[in-house]
mmCIF file of C-alpha atoms in Angstrom:
data_model
loop_
_atom_site.group_PDB
_atom_site.id
_atom_site.type_symbol
_atom_site.label_atom_id
_atom_site.label_comp_id
_atom_site.label_asym_id
_atom_site.label_seq_id
_atom_site.Cartn_x
_atom_site.Cartn_y
_atom_site.Cartn_z
ATOM 1 C CA MET A 19 0.000 0.000 0.000
ATOM 2 C CA SER A 20 2.852 2.390 0.836
ATOM 3 C CA ILE A 21 4.446 1.790 -2.567
ATOM 4 C CA LEU A 22 1.137 2.546 -4.286
ATOM 5 C CA THR A 23 0.785 5.720 -2.228
ATOM 6 C CA ASP A 24 4.306 6.804 -3.164
ATOM 7 C CA VAL A 25 3.574 6.212 -6.847
ATOM 8 C CA GLN A 26 0.351 8.221 -6.622
ATOM 9 C CA GLN A 27 2.157 11.105 -4.911
ATOM 10 C CA LEU A 28 4.905 11.031 -7.542
ATOM 11 C CA PHE A 29 2.312 11.083 -10.326
ATOM 12 C CA MET A 30 0.534 14.083 -8.809
ATOM 13 C CA CYS A 31 3.829 15.948 -8.417
ATOM 14 C CA LEU A 32 4.686 15.306 -12.056
ATOM 15 C CA ILE A 33 1.366 16.463 -13.491
ATOM 16 C CA GLU A 34 0.824 19.439 -11.156
ATOM 17 C CA PRO A 35 2.763 21.951 -13.297
ATOM 18 C CA TRP A 36 0.801 20.913 -16.382
ATOM 19 C CA LEU A 37 -2.492 21.374 -14.548
ATOM 20 C CA MET A 38 -1.388 24.848 -13.436
ATOM 21 C CA ILE A 39 -0.305 25.757 -16.962
ATOM 22 C CA GLY A 40 -3.651 24.606 -18.337
ATOM 23 C CA LEU A 41 -5.594 26.538 -15.716
ATOM 24 C CA SER A 42 -3.501 29.691 -16.156
ATOM 25 C CA ILE A 43 -4.179 29.662 -19.903
ATOM 26 C CA THR A 44 -7.917 29.870 -19.222
ATOM 27 C CA TYR A 45 -7.326 33.135 -17.306
ATOM 28 C CA ILE A 46 -5.492 34.866 -20.165
ATOM 29 C CA PRO A 47 -8.621 36.278 -21.915
ATOM 30 C CA SER A 48 -10.079 37.749 -18.711
ATOM 31 C CA THR A 49 -6.690 39.209 -17.725
ATOM 32 C CA ILE A 50 -6.370 40.901 -21.119
ATOM 33 C CA ALA A 51 -9.909 42.257 -20.826
ATOM 34 C CA ASP A 52 -9.217 43.611 -17.316
ATOM 35 C CA LEU A 53 -6.057 45.409 -18.456
ATOM 36 C CA ILE A 54 -7.802 46.953 -21.461
ATOM 37 C CA SER A 55 -10.802 48.101 -19.426
ATOM 38 C CA SER A 56 -8.513 49.667 -16.802
ATOM 39 C CA GLY A 57 -6.302 51.331 -19.419
ATOM 40 C CA ASN A 58 -3.133 49.456 -18.376
ATOM 41 C CA TYR A 59 -2.074 48.821 -21.955
ATOM 42 C CA GLY A 60 1.633 48.779 -21.115
ATOM 43 C CA LYS A 61 1.259 45.577 -19.115
ATOM 44 C CA LEU A 62 -0.047 43.819 -22.201
ATOM 45 C CA PHE A 63 3.398 44.153 -23.775
ATOM 46 C CA SER A 64 5.468 43.377 -20.677
ATOM 47 C CA PRO A 65 5.791 39.619 -20.030
ATOM 48 C CA SER A 66 6.715 40.114 -16.369
ATOM 49 C CA ALA A 67 3.947 42.646 -15.664
ATOM 50 C CA PHE A 68 1.367 40.571 -17.516
ATOM 51 C CA GLY A 69 2.512 37.487 -15.618
ATOM 52 C CA GLU A 70 1.955 39.302 -12.321
ATOM 53 C CA GLU A 71 -1.591 40.235 -13.341
ATOM 54 C CA LEU A 72 -2.299 36.738 -14.627
ATOM 55 C CA PHE A 73 -1.059 35.151 -11.419
ATOM 56 C CA GLY A 74 -3.154 37.536 -9.337
ATOM 57 C CA ASN A 75 -6.292 36.422 -11.143
ATOM 58 C CA LEU A 76 -5.241 32.774 -11.017
ATOM 59 C CA TRP A 77 -4.533 32.941 -7.278
ATOM 60 C CA VAL A 78 -8.130 33.901 -6.553
ATOM 61 C CA THR A 79 -8.929 30.291 -7.443
ATOM 62 C CA LEU A 80 -5.733 28.535 -6.381
ATOM 63 C CA GLY A 81 -5.107 30.445 -3.147
ATOM 64 C CA PRO A 82 -7.876 28.855 -1.050
ATOM 65 C CA GLN A 83 -6.957 25.430 -2.429
ATOM 66 C CA ALA A 84 -3.282 25.951 -1.590
ATOM 67 C CA LYS A 85 -4.201 27.050 1.928
ATOM 68 C CA ALA A 86 -6.469 24.046 2.465
ATOM 69 C CA GLY A 87 -3.668 21.717 1.391
ATOM 70 C CA ALA A 88 -1.122 23.359 3.693
ATOM 71 C CA GLU A 89 -3.302 23.845 6.787
ATOM 72 C CA PRO A 90 -2.752 20.323 8.225
ATOM 73 C CA VAL A 91 0.925 21.229 8.683
ATOM 74 C CA VAL A 92 0.971 25.038 8.913
ATOM 75 C CA VAL A 93 -1.616 25.371 11.690
ATOM 76 C CA PRO A 94 0.129 22.849 14.013
ATOM 77 C CA LEU A 95 3.467 24.481 13.139
ATOM 78 C CA LEU A 96 2.267 27.874 14.370
ATOM 79 C CA GLU A 97 0.625 26.271 17.411
ATOM 80 C CA GLY A 98 3.910 24.646 18.460
ATOM 81 C CA LYS A 99 2.782 21.113 17.624
ATOM 82 C CA VAL A 100 5.489 20.260 15.077
ATOM 83 C CA SER A 101 8.884 18.826 15.948
ATOM 84 C CA GLY A 102 11.421 17.018 13.794
ATOM 85 C CA GLY A 103 9.179 17.430 10.771
ATOM 86 C CA ARG A 104 6.317 15.554 12.458
ATOM 87 C CA VAL A 105 2.910 16.832 13.557
ATOM 88 C CA HIS A 106 1.874 15.997 17.135
ATOM 89 C CA ASN A 107 -1.499 16.300 18.850
ATOM 90 C CA HIS A 108 -0.017 18.294 21.729
ATOM 91 C CA VAL A 109 2.358 21.225 22.145
ATOM 92 C CA VAL A 110 5.987 20.101 21.727
ATOM 93 C CA SER A 111 7.654 23.412 20.863
ATOM 94 C CA THR A 112 7.108 27.141 21.281
ATOM 95 C CA PRO A 113 3.904 28.476 19.653
ATOM 96 C CA VAL A 114 3.893 31.800 17.824
ATOM 97 C CA HIS A 115 4.094 34.545 20.433
ATOM 98 C CA GLY A 116 5.251 38.051 21.253
ATOM 99 C CA THR A 117 6.291 40.267 18.359
ATOM 100 C CA VAL A 118 5.709 38.408 15.097
ATOM 101 C CA LEU A 119 7.031 39.254 11.638
ATOM 102 C CA GLU A 120 4.955 37.723 8.834
ATOM 103 C CA VAL A 121 6.979 37.685 5.613
ATOM 104 C CA GLY A 122 5.031 37.879 2.358
ATOM 105 C CA ALA A 123 1.707 38.363 4.113
ATOM 106 C CA GLY A 124 -0.069 38.863 0.782
ATOM 107 C CA SER A 125 -3.773 39.541 1.111
ATOM 108 C CA GLY A 126 -3.965 37.935 4.562
ATOM 109 C CA MET A 127 -4.435 34.267 3.744
ATOM 110 C CA TRP A 128 -3.216 33.165 7.179
ATOM 111 C CA ALA A 129 -4.610 36.104 9.159
ATOM 112 C CA ASP A 130 -7.530 34.061 10.488
ATOM 113 C CA VAL A 131 -5.144 31.410 11.831
ATOM 114 C CA LEU A 132 -3.002 34.027 13.585
ATOM 115 C CA ALA A 133 -6.167 35.623 14.974
ATOM 116 C CA ARG A 134 -7.347 32.301 16.386
ATOM 117 C CA ILE A 135 -3.967 31.625 18.015
ATOM 118 C CA HIS A 136 -4.005 35.165 19.439
ATOM 119 C CA ARG A 137 -7.500 34.741 20.895
ATOM 120 C CA ASN A 138 -6.779 31.304 22.346
ATOM 121 C CA ALA A 139 -3.526 32.453 23.968
ATOM 122 C CA SER A 140 -5.228 35.518 25.443
ATOM 123 C CA SER A 141 -8.007 33.356 26.874
ATOM 124 C CA GLU A 142 -5.582 30.807 28.340
ATOM 125 C CA ASN A 143 -3.389 33.524 29.841
ATOM 126 C CA GLY A 144 -6.428 35.136 31.430
ATOM 127 C CA GLU A 145 -7.452 31.844 33.031
ATOM 128 C CA LYS A 146 -3.907 31.228 34.314
ATOM 129 C CA GLU A 147 -3.641 34.724 35.774
ATOM 130 C CA GLY A 148 -6.982 34.250 37.505
ATOM 131 C CA LEU A 149 -5.798 30.961 39.001
ATOM 132 C CA ARG A 150 -2.540 32.546 40.190
ATOM 133 C CA SER A 151 -4.452 35.411 41.785
ATOM 134 C CA ARG A 152 -6.682 33.005 43.699
ATOM 135 C CA LYS A 153 -3.601 31.119 44.898
ATOM 136 C CA GLY A 154 -1.701 34.308 45.681
ATOM 137 C CA GLU A 155 0.999 33.414 43.157
ATOM 138 C CA SER A 156 2.751 35.458 40.506
ATOM 139 C CA GLY A 157 4.507 34.477 37.318
ATOM 140 C CA ARG A 158 4.336 34.824 33.607
ATOM 141 C CA GLY A 159 4.991 32.454 30.714
ATOM 142 C CA LYS A 160 4.687 33.065 27.019
ATOM 143 C CA SER A 161 2.218 35.911 26.642
ATOM 144 C CA GLY A 162 0.737 35.028 23.262
ATOM 145 C CA ILE A 163 0.886 37.382 20.301
ATOM 146 C CA THR A 164 1.360 41.038 21.224
ATOM 147 C CA LYS A 165 2.286 42.563 17.835
ATOM 148 C CA ILE A 166 2.339 41.426 14.216
ATOM 149 C CA TYR A 167 4.211 43.144 11.392
ATOM 150 C CA GLY A 168 2.999 41.950 7.989
ATOM 151 C CA ILE A 169 5.511 42.573 5.206
ATOM 152 C CA GLU A 170 3.733 43.075 1.877
ATOM 153 C CA PRO A 171 5.301 45.414 -0.715
ATOM 154 C CA ASN A 172 2.569 44.944 -3.329
ATOM 155 C CA PRO A 173 0.235 47.959 -2.863
ATOM 156 C CA ILE A 174 -2.882 46.111 -4.000
ATOM 157 C CA SER A 175 -2.239 43.169 -1.681
ATOM 158 C CA ALA A 176 -1.277 45.517 1.171
ATOM 159 C CA ALA A 177 -4.610 47.341 0.877
ATOM 160 C CA THR A 178 -6.506 44.045 0.933
ATOM 161 C CA LEU A 179 -4.396 42.894 3.880
ATOM 162 C CA ARG A 180 -5.340 45.955 5.950
ATOM 163 C CA LYS A 181 -9.028 45.180 5.494
ATOM 164 C CA ARG A 182 -8.525 41.487 6.123
ATOM 165 C CA VAL A 183 -6.791 41.895 9.496
ATOM 166 C CA LYS A 184 -9.588 44.169 10.694
ATOM 167 C CA ASP A 185 -12.199 41.655 9.580
ATOM 168 C CA VAL A 186 -10.585 38.835 11.587
ATOM 169 C CA GLY A 187 -10.139 40.973 14.705
ATOM 170 C CA LEU A 188 -6.415 41.721 14.499
ATOM 171 C CA GLY A 189 -6.744 45.445 13.840
ATOM 172 C CA ASP A 190 -5.301 46.343 17.242
ATOM 173 C CA VAL A 191 -2.122 44.233 16.947
ATOM 174 C CA TYR A 192 -1.447 43.895 13.208
ATOM 175 C CA GLU A 193 0.552 46.534 11.315
ATOM 176 C CA VAL A 194 1.031 46.275 7.553
ATOM 177 C CA VAL A 195 4.590 47.016 6.408
ATOM 178 C CA PRO A 196 4.251 48.094 2.737
ATOM 179 C CA VAL A 197 7.933 47.685 1.789
ATOM 180 C CA GLY A 198 10.373 44.929 0.938
ATOM 181 C CA ILE A 199 12.462 43.018 3.455
ATOM 182 C CA GLU A 200 15.489 45.201 2.842
ATOM 183 C CA ASP A 201 13.612 48.352 3.946
ATOM 184 C CA VAL A 202 11.842 47.255 7.135
ATOM 185 C CA THR A 203 14.554 48.855 9.302
ATOM 186 C CA ASN A 204 14.547 52.086 7.283
ATOM 187 C CA PRO A 205 12.167 54.728 8.735
ATOM 188 C CA ASN A 206 12.463 56.740 5.511
ATOM 189 C CA SER A 207 10.813 53.940 3.511
ATOM 190 C CA TRP A 208 7.632 53.658 5.586
ATOM 191 C CA GLU A 209 5.992 55.179 8.637
ATOM 192 C CA GLY A 210 7.602 52.811 11.119
ATOM 193 C CA LYS A 211 10.771 50.896 11.830
ATOM 194 C CA ILE A 212 11.540 47.383 13.028
ATOM 195 C CA GLU A 213 14.628 47.397 15.203
ATOM 196 C CA PRO A 214 17.221 44.614 14.920
ATOM 197 C CA GLY A 215 16.861 42.073 17.720
ATOM 198 C CA SER A 216 13.260 43.066 18.486
ATOM 199 C CA VAL A 217 11.274 40.210 16.913
ATOM 200 C CA ASP A 218 10.293 37.038 18.795
ATOM 201 C CA CYS A 219 9.042 35.064 15.801
ATOM 202 C CA ILE A 220 9.251 35.150 12.011
ATOM 203 C CA VAL A 221 6.580 33.401 9.952
ATOM 204 C CA GLY A 222 7.295 32.528 6.318
ATOM 205 C CA ILE A 223 4.744 30.419 4.455
ATOM 206 C CA ARG A 224 5.470 29.733 0.786
ATOM 207 C CA CYS A 225 6.874 33.201 0.255
ATOM 208 C CA MET A 226 10.673 33.002 0.315
ATOM 209 C CA CYS A 227 10.698 31.654 -3.243
ATOM 210 C CA SER A 228 9.724 35.108 -4.503
ATOM 211 C CA ILE A 229 12.232 37.298 -2.690
ATOM 212 C CA PRO A 230 15.229 38.717 -4.571
ATOM 213 C CA ASP A 231 18.729 37.876 -3.317
ATOM 214 C CA PRO A 232 17.449 35.202 -0.898
ATOM 215 C CA LYS A 233 20.737 34.687 0.973
ATOM 216 C CA GLU A 234 21.178 38.401 1.676
ATOM 217 C CA ASN A 235 17.558 38.982 2.662
ATOM 218 C CA ILE A 236 17.347 35.894 4.869
ATOM 219 C CA GLU A 237 20.449 37.068 6.732
ATOM 220 C CA HIS A 238 18.786 40.479 7.113
ATOM 221 C CA LEU A 239 15.684 38.860 8.603
ATOM 222 C CA TYR A 240 17.730 36.814 11.057
ATOM 223 C CA LYS A 241 19.206 40.030 12.444
ATOM 224 C CA LEU A 242 15.692 41.149 13.402
ATOM 225 C CA LEU A 243 15.200 38.130 15.675
ATOM 226 C CA LYS A 244 15.848 38.305 19.385
ATOM 227 C CA PRO A 245 18.426 35.849 20.763
ATOM 228 C CA GLY A 246 16.587 32.543 20.994
ATOM 229 C CA GLY A 247 13.860 33.724 18.602
ATOM 230 C CA THR A 248 11.983 31.296 16.360
ATOM 231 C CA TRP A 249 11.491 31.158 12.594
ATOM 232 C CA TYR A 250 8.442 29.184 11.426
ATOM 233 C CA VAL A 251 9.062 28.006 7.863
ATOM 234 C CA PHE A 252 6.848 26.153 5.397
ATOM 235 C CA GLU A 253 8.336 26.351 1.911
ATOM 236 C CA HIS A 254 8.728 24.508 -1.356
ATOM 237 C CA VAL A 255 12.420 24.238 -2.129
ATOM 238 C CA LYS A 256 14.758 23.337 -4.940
ATOM 239 C CA THR A 257 14.982 19.574 -5.243
ATOM 240 C CA THR A 258 18.372 17.881 -4.945
ATOM 241 C CA ARG A 259 17.087 14.322 -5.291
ATOM 242 C CA GLY A 260 16.595 12.309 -8.454
ATOM 243 C CA PHE A 261 19.545 13.972 -10.207
ATOM 244 C CA PRO A 262 19.518 14.881 -13.022
ATOM 245 C CA ILE A 263 15.907 14.163 -14.013
ATOM 246 C CA MET A 264 13.900 15.755 -11.168
ATOM 247 C CA PRO A 265 15.919 19.015 -10.862
ATOM 248 C CA LEU A 266 15.664 19.447 -14.638
ATOM 249 C CA TYR A 267 11.936 18.687 -14.619
ATOM 250 C CA GLN A 268 11.349 21.134 -11.762
ATOM 251 C CA ARG A 269 13.303 23.925 -13.448
ATOM 252 C CA GLU A 270 11.846 23.477 -16.921
ATOM 253 C CA CYS A 271 8.229 22.688 -15.990
ATOM 254 C CA PHE A 272 7.521 24.473 -12.706
ATOM 255 C CA ASP A 273 9.381 27.764 -13.057
ATOM 256 C CA PRO A 274 7.766 28.782 -16.392
ATOM 257 C CA VAL A 275 4.305 28.695 -14.757
ATOM 258 C CA PRO A 276 3.134 32.255 -13.895
ATOM 259 C CA ARG A 277 3.372 32.608 -10.116
ATOM 260 C CA GLY A 278 3.901 36.299 -9.474
ATOM 261 C CA GLY A 279 7.693 36.146 -9.419
ATOM 262 C CA ARG A 280 7.822 32.931 -7.401
ATOM 263 C CA LEU A 281 10.522 30.431 -8.364
ATOM 264 C CA VAL A 282 10.429 27.000 -6.733
ATOM 265 C CA THR A 283 14.090 26.588 -7.699
ATOM 266 C CA ASN A 284 15.122 29.586 -5.611
ATOM 267 C CA PRO A 285 17.995 28.362 -3.385
ATOM 268 C CA ILE A 286 16.274 28.915 -0.025
ATOM 269 C CA GLY A 287 16.613 25.406 1.405
#
């Protein structure tokens, strides 16, 4: 049975890029019509700009599906229930807490999950404080989420993100950072500044594949973490197995698919 399952998984991995290519083609006419109606004629003649628009339209359909497929791992990861690459039914590591930096927040796909973790932690902390008060004790553990910075340089996505975080009840703790990673510490680039060594947790979910100069920017992000801080990562990475067939297949079949600048062969692993 395990061999059959492995074969089925391999088959799905091999045909996935072709399914995405086929689906993206069906969005070309509506993307062209949208650009013409909005007067953005220049994007019709720019492959990169048109690809961004096409992916944006495509992601309206694929986004919820991608989230549903990732939730069984991502939610436990953020709740501190993942260790050694395995999901557990109880807390085995540190959940997301304190000052959180969400990289590539997009339109707020994971905002509802962060909101739920924030609410649950606040409720649990309130119960613990009440118990300590009744016992005449004092003490404090992890305090749950106190601040979230959502990095999203795309102005359209950033605007949607602002509305999304308010809708899920994070308006009081979530601040949208409308610049790239390299500018989060620069107060001249936006209205705030994130100091080095001030972040408890970094959350990156399928976003590092789209950042420029990954090595440099990842090092920059690490400098923002406090000593002992945690980085929660869920990414697709460049394959090194099955040489030379699988790396070649990944590069030639996956990367040409319009994904808004995302490259699954980006060396982030």
